XYZ file of C-alpha atoms in Angstrom:
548
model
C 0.000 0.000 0.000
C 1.591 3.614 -0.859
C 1.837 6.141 1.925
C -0.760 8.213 0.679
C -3.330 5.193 0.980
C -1.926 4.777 4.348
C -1.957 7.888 5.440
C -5.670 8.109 3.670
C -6.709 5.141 5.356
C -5.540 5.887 8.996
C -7.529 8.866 8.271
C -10.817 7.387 7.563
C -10.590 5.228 10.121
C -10.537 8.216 13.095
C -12.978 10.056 11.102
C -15.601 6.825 10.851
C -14.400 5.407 14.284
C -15.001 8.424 15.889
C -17.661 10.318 14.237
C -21.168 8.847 13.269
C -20.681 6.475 11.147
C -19.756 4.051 13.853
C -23.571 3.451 14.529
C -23.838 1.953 10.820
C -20.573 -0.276 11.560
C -22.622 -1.242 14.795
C -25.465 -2.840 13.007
C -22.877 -5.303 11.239
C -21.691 -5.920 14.370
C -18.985 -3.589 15.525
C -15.677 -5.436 15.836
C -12.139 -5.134 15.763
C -10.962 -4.096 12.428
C -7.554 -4.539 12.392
C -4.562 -4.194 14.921
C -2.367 -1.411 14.870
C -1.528 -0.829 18.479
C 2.021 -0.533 19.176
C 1.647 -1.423 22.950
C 2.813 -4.796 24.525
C -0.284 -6.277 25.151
C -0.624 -7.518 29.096
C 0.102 -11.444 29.956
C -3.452 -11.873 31.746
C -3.598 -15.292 33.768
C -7.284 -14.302 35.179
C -10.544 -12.609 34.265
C -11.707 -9.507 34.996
C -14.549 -7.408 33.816
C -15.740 -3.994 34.199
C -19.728 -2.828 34.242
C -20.503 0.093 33.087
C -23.924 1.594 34.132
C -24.824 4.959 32.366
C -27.557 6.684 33.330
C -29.015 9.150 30.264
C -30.202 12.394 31.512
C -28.971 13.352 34.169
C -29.618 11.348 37.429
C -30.914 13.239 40.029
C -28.022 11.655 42.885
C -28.797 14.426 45.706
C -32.861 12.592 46.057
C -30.405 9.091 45.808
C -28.658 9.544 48.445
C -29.860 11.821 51.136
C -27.713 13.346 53.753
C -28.722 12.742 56.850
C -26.583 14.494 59.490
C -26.702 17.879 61.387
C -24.114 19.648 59.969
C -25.173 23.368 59.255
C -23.765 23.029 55.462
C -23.571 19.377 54.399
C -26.219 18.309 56.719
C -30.482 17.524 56.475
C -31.617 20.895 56.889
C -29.598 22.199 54.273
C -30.217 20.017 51.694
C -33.891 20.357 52.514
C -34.318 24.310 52.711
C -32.668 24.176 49.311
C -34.767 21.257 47.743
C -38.096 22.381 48.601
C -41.327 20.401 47.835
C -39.150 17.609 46.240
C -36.663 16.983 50.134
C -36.965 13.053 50.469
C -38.117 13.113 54.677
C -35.141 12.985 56.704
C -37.381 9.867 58.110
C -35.811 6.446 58.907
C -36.880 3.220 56.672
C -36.106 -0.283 57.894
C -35.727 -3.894 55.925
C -36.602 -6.179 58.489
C -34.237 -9.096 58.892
C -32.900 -8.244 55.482
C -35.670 -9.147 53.387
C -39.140 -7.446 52.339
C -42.263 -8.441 50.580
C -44.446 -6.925 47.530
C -46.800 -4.411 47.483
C -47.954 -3.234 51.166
C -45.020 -5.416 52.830
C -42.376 -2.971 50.879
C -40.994 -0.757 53.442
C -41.185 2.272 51.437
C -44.959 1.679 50.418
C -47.660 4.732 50.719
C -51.055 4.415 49.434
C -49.743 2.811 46.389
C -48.331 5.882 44.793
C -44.734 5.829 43.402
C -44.398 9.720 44.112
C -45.402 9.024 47.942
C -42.844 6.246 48.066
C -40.161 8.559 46.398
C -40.109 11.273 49.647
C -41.115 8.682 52.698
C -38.011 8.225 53.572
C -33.950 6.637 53.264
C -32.371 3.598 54.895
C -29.943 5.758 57.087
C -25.657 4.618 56.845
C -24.360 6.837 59.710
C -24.792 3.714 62.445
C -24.075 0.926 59.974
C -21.393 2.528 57.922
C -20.077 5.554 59.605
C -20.991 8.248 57.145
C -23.975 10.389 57.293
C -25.917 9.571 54.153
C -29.751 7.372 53.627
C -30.337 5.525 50.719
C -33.764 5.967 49.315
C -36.832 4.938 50.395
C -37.392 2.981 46.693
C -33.687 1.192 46.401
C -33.573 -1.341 49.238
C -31.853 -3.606 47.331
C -29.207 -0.685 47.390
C -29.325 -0.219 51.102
C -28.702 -3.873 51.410
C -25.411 -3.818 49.095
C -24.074 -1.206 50.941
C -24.569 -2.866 54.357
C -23.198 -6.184 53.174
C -19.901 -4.327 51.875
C -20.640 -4.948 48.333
C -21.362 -0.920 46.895
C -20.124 1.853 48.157
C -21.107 5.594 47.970
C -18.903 8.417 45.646
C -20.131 11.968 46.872
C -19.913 14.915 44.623
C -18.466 13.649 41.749
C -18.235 14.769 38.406
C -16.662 15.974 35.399
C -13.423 18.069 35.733
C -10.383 18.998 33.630
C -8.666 19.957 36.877
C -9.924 20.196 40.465
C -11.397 23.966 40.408
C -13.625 25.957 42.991
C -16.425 28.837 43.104
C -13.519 31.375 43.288
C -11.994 30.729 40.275
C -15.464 30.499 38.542
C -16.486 33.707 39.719
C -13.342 35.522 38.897
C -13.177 33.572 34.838
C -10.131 31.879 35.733
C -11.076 28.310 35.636
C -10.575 25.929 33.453
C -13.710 24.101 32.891
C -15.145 21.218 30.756
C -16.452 22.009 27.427
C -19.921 22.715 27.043
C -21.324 22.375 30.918
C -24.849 21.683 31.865
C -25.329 20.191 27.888
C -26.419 16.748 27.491
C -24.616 15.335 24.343
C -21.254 17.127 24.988
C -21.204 16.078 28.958
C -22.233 12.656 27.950
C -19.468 12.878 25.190
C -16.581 13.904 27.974
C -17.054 11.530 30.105
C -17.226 9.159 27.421
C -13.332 10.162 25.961
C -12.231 10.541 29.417
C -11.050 14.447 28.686
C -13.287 17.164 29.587
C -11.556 19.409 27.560
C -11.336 17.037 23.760
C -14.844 16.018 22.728
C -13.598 15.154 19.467
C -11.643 12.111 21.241
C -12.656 8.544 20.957
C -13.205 6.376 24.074
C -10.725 5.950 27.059
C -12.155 1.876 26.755
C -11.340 2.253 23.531
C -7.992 3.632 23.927
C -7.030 0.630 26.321
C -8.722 -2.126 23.564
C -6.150 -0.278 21.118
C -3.475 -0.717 22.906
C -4.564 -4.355 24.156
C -5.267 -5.739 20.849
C -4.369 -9.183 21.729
C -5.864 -9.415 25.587
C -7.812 -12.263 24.350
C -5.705 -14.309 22.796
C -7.137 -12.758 18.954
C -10.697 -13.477 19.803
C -12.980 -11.545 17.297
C -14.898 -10.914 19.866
C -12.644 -8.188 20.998
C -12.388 -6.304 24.788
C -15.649 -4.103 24.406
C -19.362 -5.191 24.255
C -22.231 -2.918 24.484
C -25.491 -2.870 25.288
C -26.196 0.245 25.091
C -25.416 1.327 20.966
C -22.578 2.813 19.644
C -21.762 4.612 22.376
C -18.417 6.675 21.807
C -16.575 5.349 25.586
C -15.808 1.716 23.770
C -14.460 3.111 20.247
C -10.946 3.255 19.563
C -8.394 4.596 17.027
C -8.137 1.291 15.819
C -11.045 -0.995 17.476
C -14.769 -0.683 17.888
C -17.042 -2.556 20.249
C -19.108 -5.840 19.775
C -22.703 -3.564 19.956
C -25.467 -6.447 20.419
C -29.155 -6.178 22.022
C -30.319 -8.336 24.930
C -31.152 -11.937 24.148
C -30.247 -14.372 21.018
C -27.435 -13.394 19.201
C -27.648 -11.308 15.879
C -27.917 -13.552 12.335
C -27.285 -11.920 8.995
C -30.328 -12.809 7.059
C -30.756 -16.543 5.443
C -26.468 -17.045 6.025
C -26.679 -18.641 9.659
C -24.729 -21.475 10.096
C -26.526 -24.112 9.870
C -26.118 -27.900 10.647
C -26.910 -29.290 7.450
C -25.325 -26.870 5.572
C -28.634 -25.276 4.239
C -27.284 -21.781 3.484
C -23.042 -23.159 2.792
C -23.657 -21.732 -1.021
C -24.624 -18.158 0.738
C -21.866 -17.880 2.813
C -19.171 -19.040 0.599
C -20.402 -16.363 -2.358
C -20.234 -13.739 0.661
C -17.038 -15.002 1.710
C -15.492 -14.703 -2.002
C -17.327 -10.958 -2.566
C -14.984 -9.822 0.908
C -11.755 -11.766 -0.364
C -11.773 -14.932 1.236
C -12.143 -17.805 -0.636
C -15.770 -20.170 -0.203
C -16.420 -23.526 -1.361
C -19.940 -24.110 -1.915
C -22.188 -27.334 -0.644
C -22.945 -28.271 -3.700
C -19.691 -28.538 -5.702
C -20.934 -27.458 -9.212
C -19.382 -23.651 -8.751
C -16.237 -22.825 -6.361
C -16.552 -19.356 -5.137
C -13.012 -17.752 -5.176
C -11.259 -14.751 -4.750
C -9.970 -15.063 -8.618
C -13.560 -15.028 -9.451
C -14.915 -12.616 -7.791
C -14.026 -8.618 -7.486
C -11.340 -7.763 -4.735
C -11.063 -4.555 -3.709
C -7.955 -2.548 -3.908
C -9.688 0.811 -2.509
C -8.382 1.006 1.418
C -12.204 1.675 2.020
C -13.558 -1.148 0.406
C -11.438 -3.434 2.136
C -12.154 -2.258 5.615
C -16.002 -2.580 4.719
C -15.775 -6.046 3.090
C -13.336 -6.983 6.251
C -15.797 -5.503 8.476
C -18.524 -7.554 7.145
C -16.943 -10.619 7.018
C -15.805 -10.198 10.422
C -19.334 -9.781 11.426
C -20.248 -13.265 10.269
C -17.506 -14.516 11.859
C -18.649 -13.170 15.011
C -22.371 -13.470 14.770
C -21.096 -17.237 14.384
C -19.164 -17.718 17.445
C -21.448 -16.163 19.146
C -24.613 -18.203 18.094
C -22.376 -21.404 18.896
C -21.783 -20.311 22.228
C -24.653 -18.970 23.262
C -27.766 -21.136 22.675
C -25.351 -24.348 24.136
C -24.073 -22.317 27.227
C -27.113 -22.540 30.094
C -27.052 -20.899 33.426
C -28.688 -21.583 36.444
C -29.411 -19.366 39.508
C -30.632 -20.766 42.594
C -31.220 -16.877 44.492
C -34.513 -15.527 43.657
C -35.197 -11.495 43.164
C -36.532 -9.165 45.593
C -40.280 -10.595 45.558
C -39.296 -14.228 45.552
C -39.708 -14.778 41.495
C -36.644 -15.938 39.397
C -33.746 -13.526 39.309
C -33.793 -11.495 36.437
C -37.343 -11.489 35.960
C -39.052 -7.759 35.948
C -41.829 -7.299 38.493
C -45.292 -6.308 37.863
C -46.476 -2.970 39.490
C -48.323 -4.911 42.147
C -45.001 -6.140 43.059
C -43.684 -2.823 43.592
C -46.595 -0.992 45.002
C -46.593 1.197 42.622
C -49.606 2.347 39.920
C -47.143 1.679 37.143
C -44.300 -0.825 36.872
C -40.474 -0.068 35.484
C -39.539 -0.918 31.967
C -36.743 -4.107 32.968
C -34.588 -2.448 30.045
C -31.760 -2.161 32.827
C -32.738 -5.893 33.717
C -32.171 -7.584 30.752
C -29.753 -5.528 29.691
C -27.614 -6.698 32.796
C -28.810 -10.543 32.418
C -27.257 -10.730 29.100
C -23.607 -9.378 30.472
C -23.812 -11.747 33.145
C -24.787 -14.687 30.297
C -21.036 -12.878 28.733
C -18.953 -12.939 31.615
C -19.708 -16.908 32.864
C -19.025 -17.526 28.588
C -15.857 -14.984 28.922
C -14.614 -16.711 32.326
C -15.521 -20.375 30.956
C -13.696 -19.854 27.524
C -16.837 -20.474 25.933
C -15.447 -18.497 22.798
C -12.316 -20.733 22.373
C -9.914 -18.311 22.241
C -7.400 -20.209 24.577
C -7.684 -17.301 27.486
C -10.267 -15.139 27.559
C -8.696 -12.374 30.028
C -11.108 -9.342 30.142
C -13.928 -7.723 28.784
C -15.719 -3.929 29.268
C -19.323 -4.118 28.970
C -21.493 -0.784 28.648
C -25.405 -0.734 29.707
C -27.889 2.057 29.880
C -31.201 3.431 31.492
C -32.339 6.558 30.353
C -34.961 9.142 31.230
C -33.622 10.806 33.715
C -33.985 14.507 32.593
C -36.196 15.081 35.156
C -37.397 18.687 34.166
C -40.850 18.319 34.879
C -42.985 15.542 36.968
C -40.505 14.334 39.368
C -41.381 12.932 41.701
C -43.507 10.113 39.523
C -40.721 9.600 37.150
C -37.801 9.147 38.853
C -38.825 6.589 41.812
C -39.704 4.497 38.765
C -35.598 5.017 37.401
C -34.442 4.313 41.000
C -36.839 1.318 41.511
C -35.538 -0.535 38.696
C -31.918 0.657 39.342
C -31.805 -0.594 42.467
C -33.593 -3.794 41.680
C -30.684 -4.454 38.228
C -28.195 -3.709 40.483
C -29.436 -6.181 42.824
C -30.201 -8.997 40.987
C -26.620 -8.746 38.636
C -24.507 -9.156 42.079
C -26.475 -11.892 43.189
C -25.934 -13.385 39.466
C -22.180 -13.038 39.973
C -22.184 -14.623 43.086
C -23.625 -17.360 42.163
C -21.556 -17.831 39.364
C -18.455 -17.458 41.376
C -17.671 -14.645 39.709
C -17.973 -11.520 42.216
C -14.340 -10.698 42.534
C -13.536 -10.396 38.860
C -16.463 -7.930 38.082
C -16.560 -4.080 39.050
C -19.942 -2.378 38.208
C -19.843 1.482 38.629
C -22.839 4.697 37.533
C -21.735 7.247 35.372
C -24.402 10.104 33.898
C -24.508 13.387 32.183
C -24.353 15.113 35.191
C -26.235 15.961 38.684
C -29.042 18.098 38.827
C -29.707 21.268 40.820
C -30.393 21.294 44.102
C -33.576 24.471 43.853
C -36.185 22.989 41.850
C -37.873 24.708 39.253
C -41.466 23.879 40.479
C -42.102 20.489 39.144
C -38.776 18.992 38.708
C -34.935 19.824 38.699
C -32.390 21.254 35.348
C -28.997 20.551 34.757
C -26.058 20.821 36.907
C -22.871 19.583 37.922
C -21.481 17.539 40.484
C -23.626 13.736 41.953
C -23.344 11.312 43.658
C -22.523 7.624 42.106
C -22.257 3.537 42.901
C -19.237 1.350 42.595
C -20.394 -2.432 43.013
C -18.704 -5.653 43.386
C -16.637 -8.413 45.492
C -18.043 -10.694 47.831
C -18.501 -8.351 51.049
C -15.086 -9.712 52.441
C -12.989 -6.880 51.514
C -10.223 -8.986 50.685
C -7.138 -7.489 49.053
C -7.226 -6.364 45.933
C -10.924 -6.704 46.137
C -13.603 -3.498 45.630
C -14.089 -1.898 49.435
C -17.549 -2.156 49.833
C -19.761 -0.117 52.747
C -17.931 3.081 52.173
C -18.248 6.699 51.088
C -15.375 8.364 49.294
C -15.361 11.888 48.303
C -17.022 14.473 50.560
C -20.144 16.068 51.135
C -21.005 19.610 49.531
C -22.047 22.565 50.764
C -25.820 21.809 50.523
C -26.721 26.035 50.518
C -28.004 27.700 47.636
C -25.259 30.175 46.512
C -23.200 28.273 48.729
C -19.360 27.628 48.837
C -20.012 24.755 46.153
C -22.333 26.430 44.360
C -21.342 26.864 40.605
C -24.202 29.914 40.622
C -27.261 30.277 43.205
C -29.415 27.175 41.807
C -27.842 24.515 43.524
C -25.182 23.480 40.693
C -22.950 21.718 42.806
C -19.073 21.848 42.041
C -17.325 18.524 42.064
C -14.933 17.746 44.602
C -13.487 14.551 43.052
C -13.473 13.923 39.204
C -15.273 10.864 37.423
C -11.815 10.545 35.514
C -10.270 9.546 39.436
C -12.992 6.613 39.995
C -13.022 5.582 36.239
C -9.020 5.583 36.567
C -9.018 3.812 40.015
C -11.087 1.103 38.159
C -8.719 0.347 34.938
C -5.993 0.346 37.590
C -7.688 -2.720 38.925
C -8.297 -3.822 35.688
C -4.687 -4.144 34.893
C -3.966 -0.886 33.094
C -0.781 0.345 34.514
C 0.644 3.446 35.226
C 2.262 4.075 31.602
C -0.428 3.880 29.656
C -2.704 5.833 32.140
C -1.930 9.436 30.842
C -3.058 8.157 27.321
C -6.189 6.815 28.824
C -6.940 9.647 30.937
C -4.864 12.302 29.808
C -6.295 14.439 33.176
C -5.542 12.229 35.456
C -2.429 14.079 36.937
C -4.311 17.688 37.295
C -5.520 15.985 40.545
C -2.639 14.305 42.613
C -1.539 15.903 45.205
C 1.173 17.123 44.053
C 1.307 18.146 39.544
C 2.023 15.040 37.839
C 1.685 12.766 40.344
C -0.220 10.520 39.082
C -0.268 7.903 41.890
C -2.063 10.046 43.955
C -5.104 10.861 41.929
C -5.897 7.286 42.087
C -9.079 6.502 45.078
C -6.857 5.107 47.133
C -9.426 3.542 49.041
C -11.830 2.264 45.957
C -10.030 -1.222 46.464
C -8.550 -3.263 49.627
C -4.396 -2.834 49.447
């Protein structure tokens, strides 16, 4: 190939890697395209997986998580003089012996009405766990990981280029993230890992570039979403397996079949992408002298992208129809696991939409095939997966909405850390929340608008705390000033700074995955804006995420 081509190609592929047209590669499949990386891939000898939980919208964290002390600025009566009509009571909520039943038997029920349920109450931390925050009234299940050591609590977090505070705001001197308080471009930052490049492509997909052969050349590559062609899993040089909940994909009347029923299909495909196909029937051969191969850089990465695909949506239809699970824990209400329960079940006039839920049933279905070696690969060492709930730009209607969004978060949280346990597989997975952003702390009547810094979840382990294990039954961060036009304040509507940046946590994590300290500045190019001392990268990390 001629430099020009090269340079051409290399081109294309940051433009259609990074840009739309890595939704149409998604519907073929999304998958590696070729490896380029010049990094040493790791030597893995275990599994590990990360869990990705994004939250569209703009989750309103502050009604998640409820501070519960006396403190005259990151206390109750802060927090509630600012929220207004939509202050969850600063009432205690208890789970007896651990467990609770449907409808009336839920402790957070009130005449059957979600928006009731929504300000009862929290499940209080400050005896338990030492730090003064309640879980809500509508996430038990929540409550019940934290107290068993397997979540844990990040206060006031959020995205930052470097740490700044209302000073510098007020006086145009800091040096903020792109595009605050906007949906698509927050959603975009977090995504690249840079609050300052939007045009970057994912920090997942940064590490799968540079890990191009973590599992042992498996086309099913390091990231898997559920959620679309979200930009945090695209690379420079790899994209993501993007797949929906449930059966595997097919490309139309070319599925492999036992008796060879569609060999002559496959085998003309085959030859149109370069590869040559012998048909079932023997009359015609189907070869690459035959057929048109493209000399066009282009042409080849769609025909290789294609014919990847099949490859894929192969492997993965072997795997997964022969690969059964089991789970002997039932869900909150006593019915199987991942099954999503009716409204009578949660008390409520209207039940969740289980998107979350069966989202998170089919990544546990991937990690038990990932740790298992169900895709033959010889080693299959790690794997990101990316799921979603959305609605949570709460603008308007509240207080019905968004007990439904916390209901069914807690609940998928729930039920996929029961799955892993199970399986035997809670030490190797780390789930975490990320979201646009928080919401303000005033509300505008009905609802809450944009804003800044939340609160967020990190999940996993068994509740041991064993090292190098995920802490559980913590808070890290720190409260906020809770005031309107407060100290933390980004204006006077509640738009709280962040004290700790998502890039920290999401760092912390890869650290655990395996992604050392080299390669960290090209994942999160941030990172050392917020050690302790400049470029100290070490200490930006949460020390405390995991057990050392």
């Amino acid at each position: 190939m001629s430099k020009q081509n090269n340079n051409k190609r290399r081109e294309f592929l940051k433009t259609l890697l990074a840009g739309g047209a890595s939704g149409a590669l998604g519907s073929m499949g999304q998958l590696a395209l070729m490896s380029e990386a010049s990094a040493t891939t790791p030597a893995f000898s275990d599994y590990k997986a990360m869990v990705c939980v994004f939250l569209y919208g703009g989750n309103d964290s502050f009604n998640m998580f409820i501070p519960t002390g006396s403190n005259a600025l990151t206390g109750y009566s802060p927090y509630a003089q600012s929220r207004g009509g939509l202050a969850v009571a600063n009432r205690s909520l208890n789970i007896a012996n651990g467990n609770f039943s449907s409808g009336v038997g839920n402790p957070y029920y009130s005449n059957g009405l979600a928006s009731e349920a929504y300000l009862k109450g929290h499940y209080p931390m400050a005896a338990s766990k030492g730090f003064e925050l309640g879980v809500n009234g509508v996430m038990p299940e929540l409550a019940q990981l934290i107290n068993s050591n397997k979540a844990s609590v990040v206060s006031n977090i959020g995205n930052l280029v470097e740490p700044v505070s209302k000073a510098q705001i007020q006086a145009e001197t800091a040096n903020l993230p792109l595009f605050l308080f906007a949906h698509n471009h927050q959603q975009r930052a977090l995504q690249t890992g840079q609050g300052n490049n939007l045009n970057d492509v994912g920090w997942a997909g940064r590490i799968a570039d540079h890990w191009s052969g973590v599992n042992n050349g498996s086309p099913m590559g390091l990231n898997i979403s559920y959620a679309g062609s979200d930009r945090m899993l695209i690379g420079n040089t790899s994209t993501p397996l993007v797949v929906s909940p449930g059966n595997p994909p097919q490309i139309y009347d070319m599925k492999k079949a036992l008796y060879d029923t569609h060999t002559d299909r496959r085998a003309l495909f085959q030859a149109m992408h370069g590869v040559q196909g012998n048909s079932a029937t023997g009359l015609t051969s189907f070869d690459t002298s035959k057929t048109y191969v493209a000399a066009n850089p282009f042409e080849r990465l769609f025909g290789n992208t294609s014919r990847k695909s099949m490859s894929v949506f192969d492997l993965l239809n072997d795997s997964w129809g022969s690969h059964t699970l089991n789970y002997f824990r039932k869900d909150s209400y006593g019915n199987d696991l991942f099954s999503v329960p009716s409204a009578a079940d949660l008390g409520f006039e209207n039940p969740i939409k289980g998107q979350l839920i069966t989202q998170l049933e089919a990544v546990a279905k991937m990690i038990d095939m990932g740790v298992r070696d169900s895709f033959a690969s010889g080693g299959y060492n790690r794997q990101i997966f990316m799921v979603s709930l959305g609605g949570f730009d709460t603008h308007s209607d509240q207080a019905s909405k968004h007990p439904l969004l916390l209901r069914e978060l807690s609940l998928g949280l729930s039920k996929f850390q029961a799955a892993m346990e199970d399986l035997g597989h809670a030490n190797k997975v780390s789930t975490f929340t990320m979201s646009d952003f928080g919401r303000t702390l005033g509300n505008n009547g009905d609802g809450t608008d944009h804003a800044w810094g939340a609160n967020h979840i990190v999940m996993g382990g068994d509740g041991h705390n064993q090292l190098g294990n995920l802490r559980g039954g913590q808070m890290l961060g720190q409260l906020p000033d809770f005031r309107l036009d407060g100290s933390d304040d980004y204006n006077d509507k509640g738009r709280i700074i962040p004290s700790t940046a998502q890039d920290q946590l999401n760092a912390s994590l890869c650290r655990w995955f395996g992604v050392d300290d080299a390669l960290m500045p090209t994942v999160f190019p941030n990172l050392a804006n917020f050690g302790q001392t400049p470029g100290d990268i070490n200490s930006a990390y949460l020390g405390r995420l995991f057990k050392s």
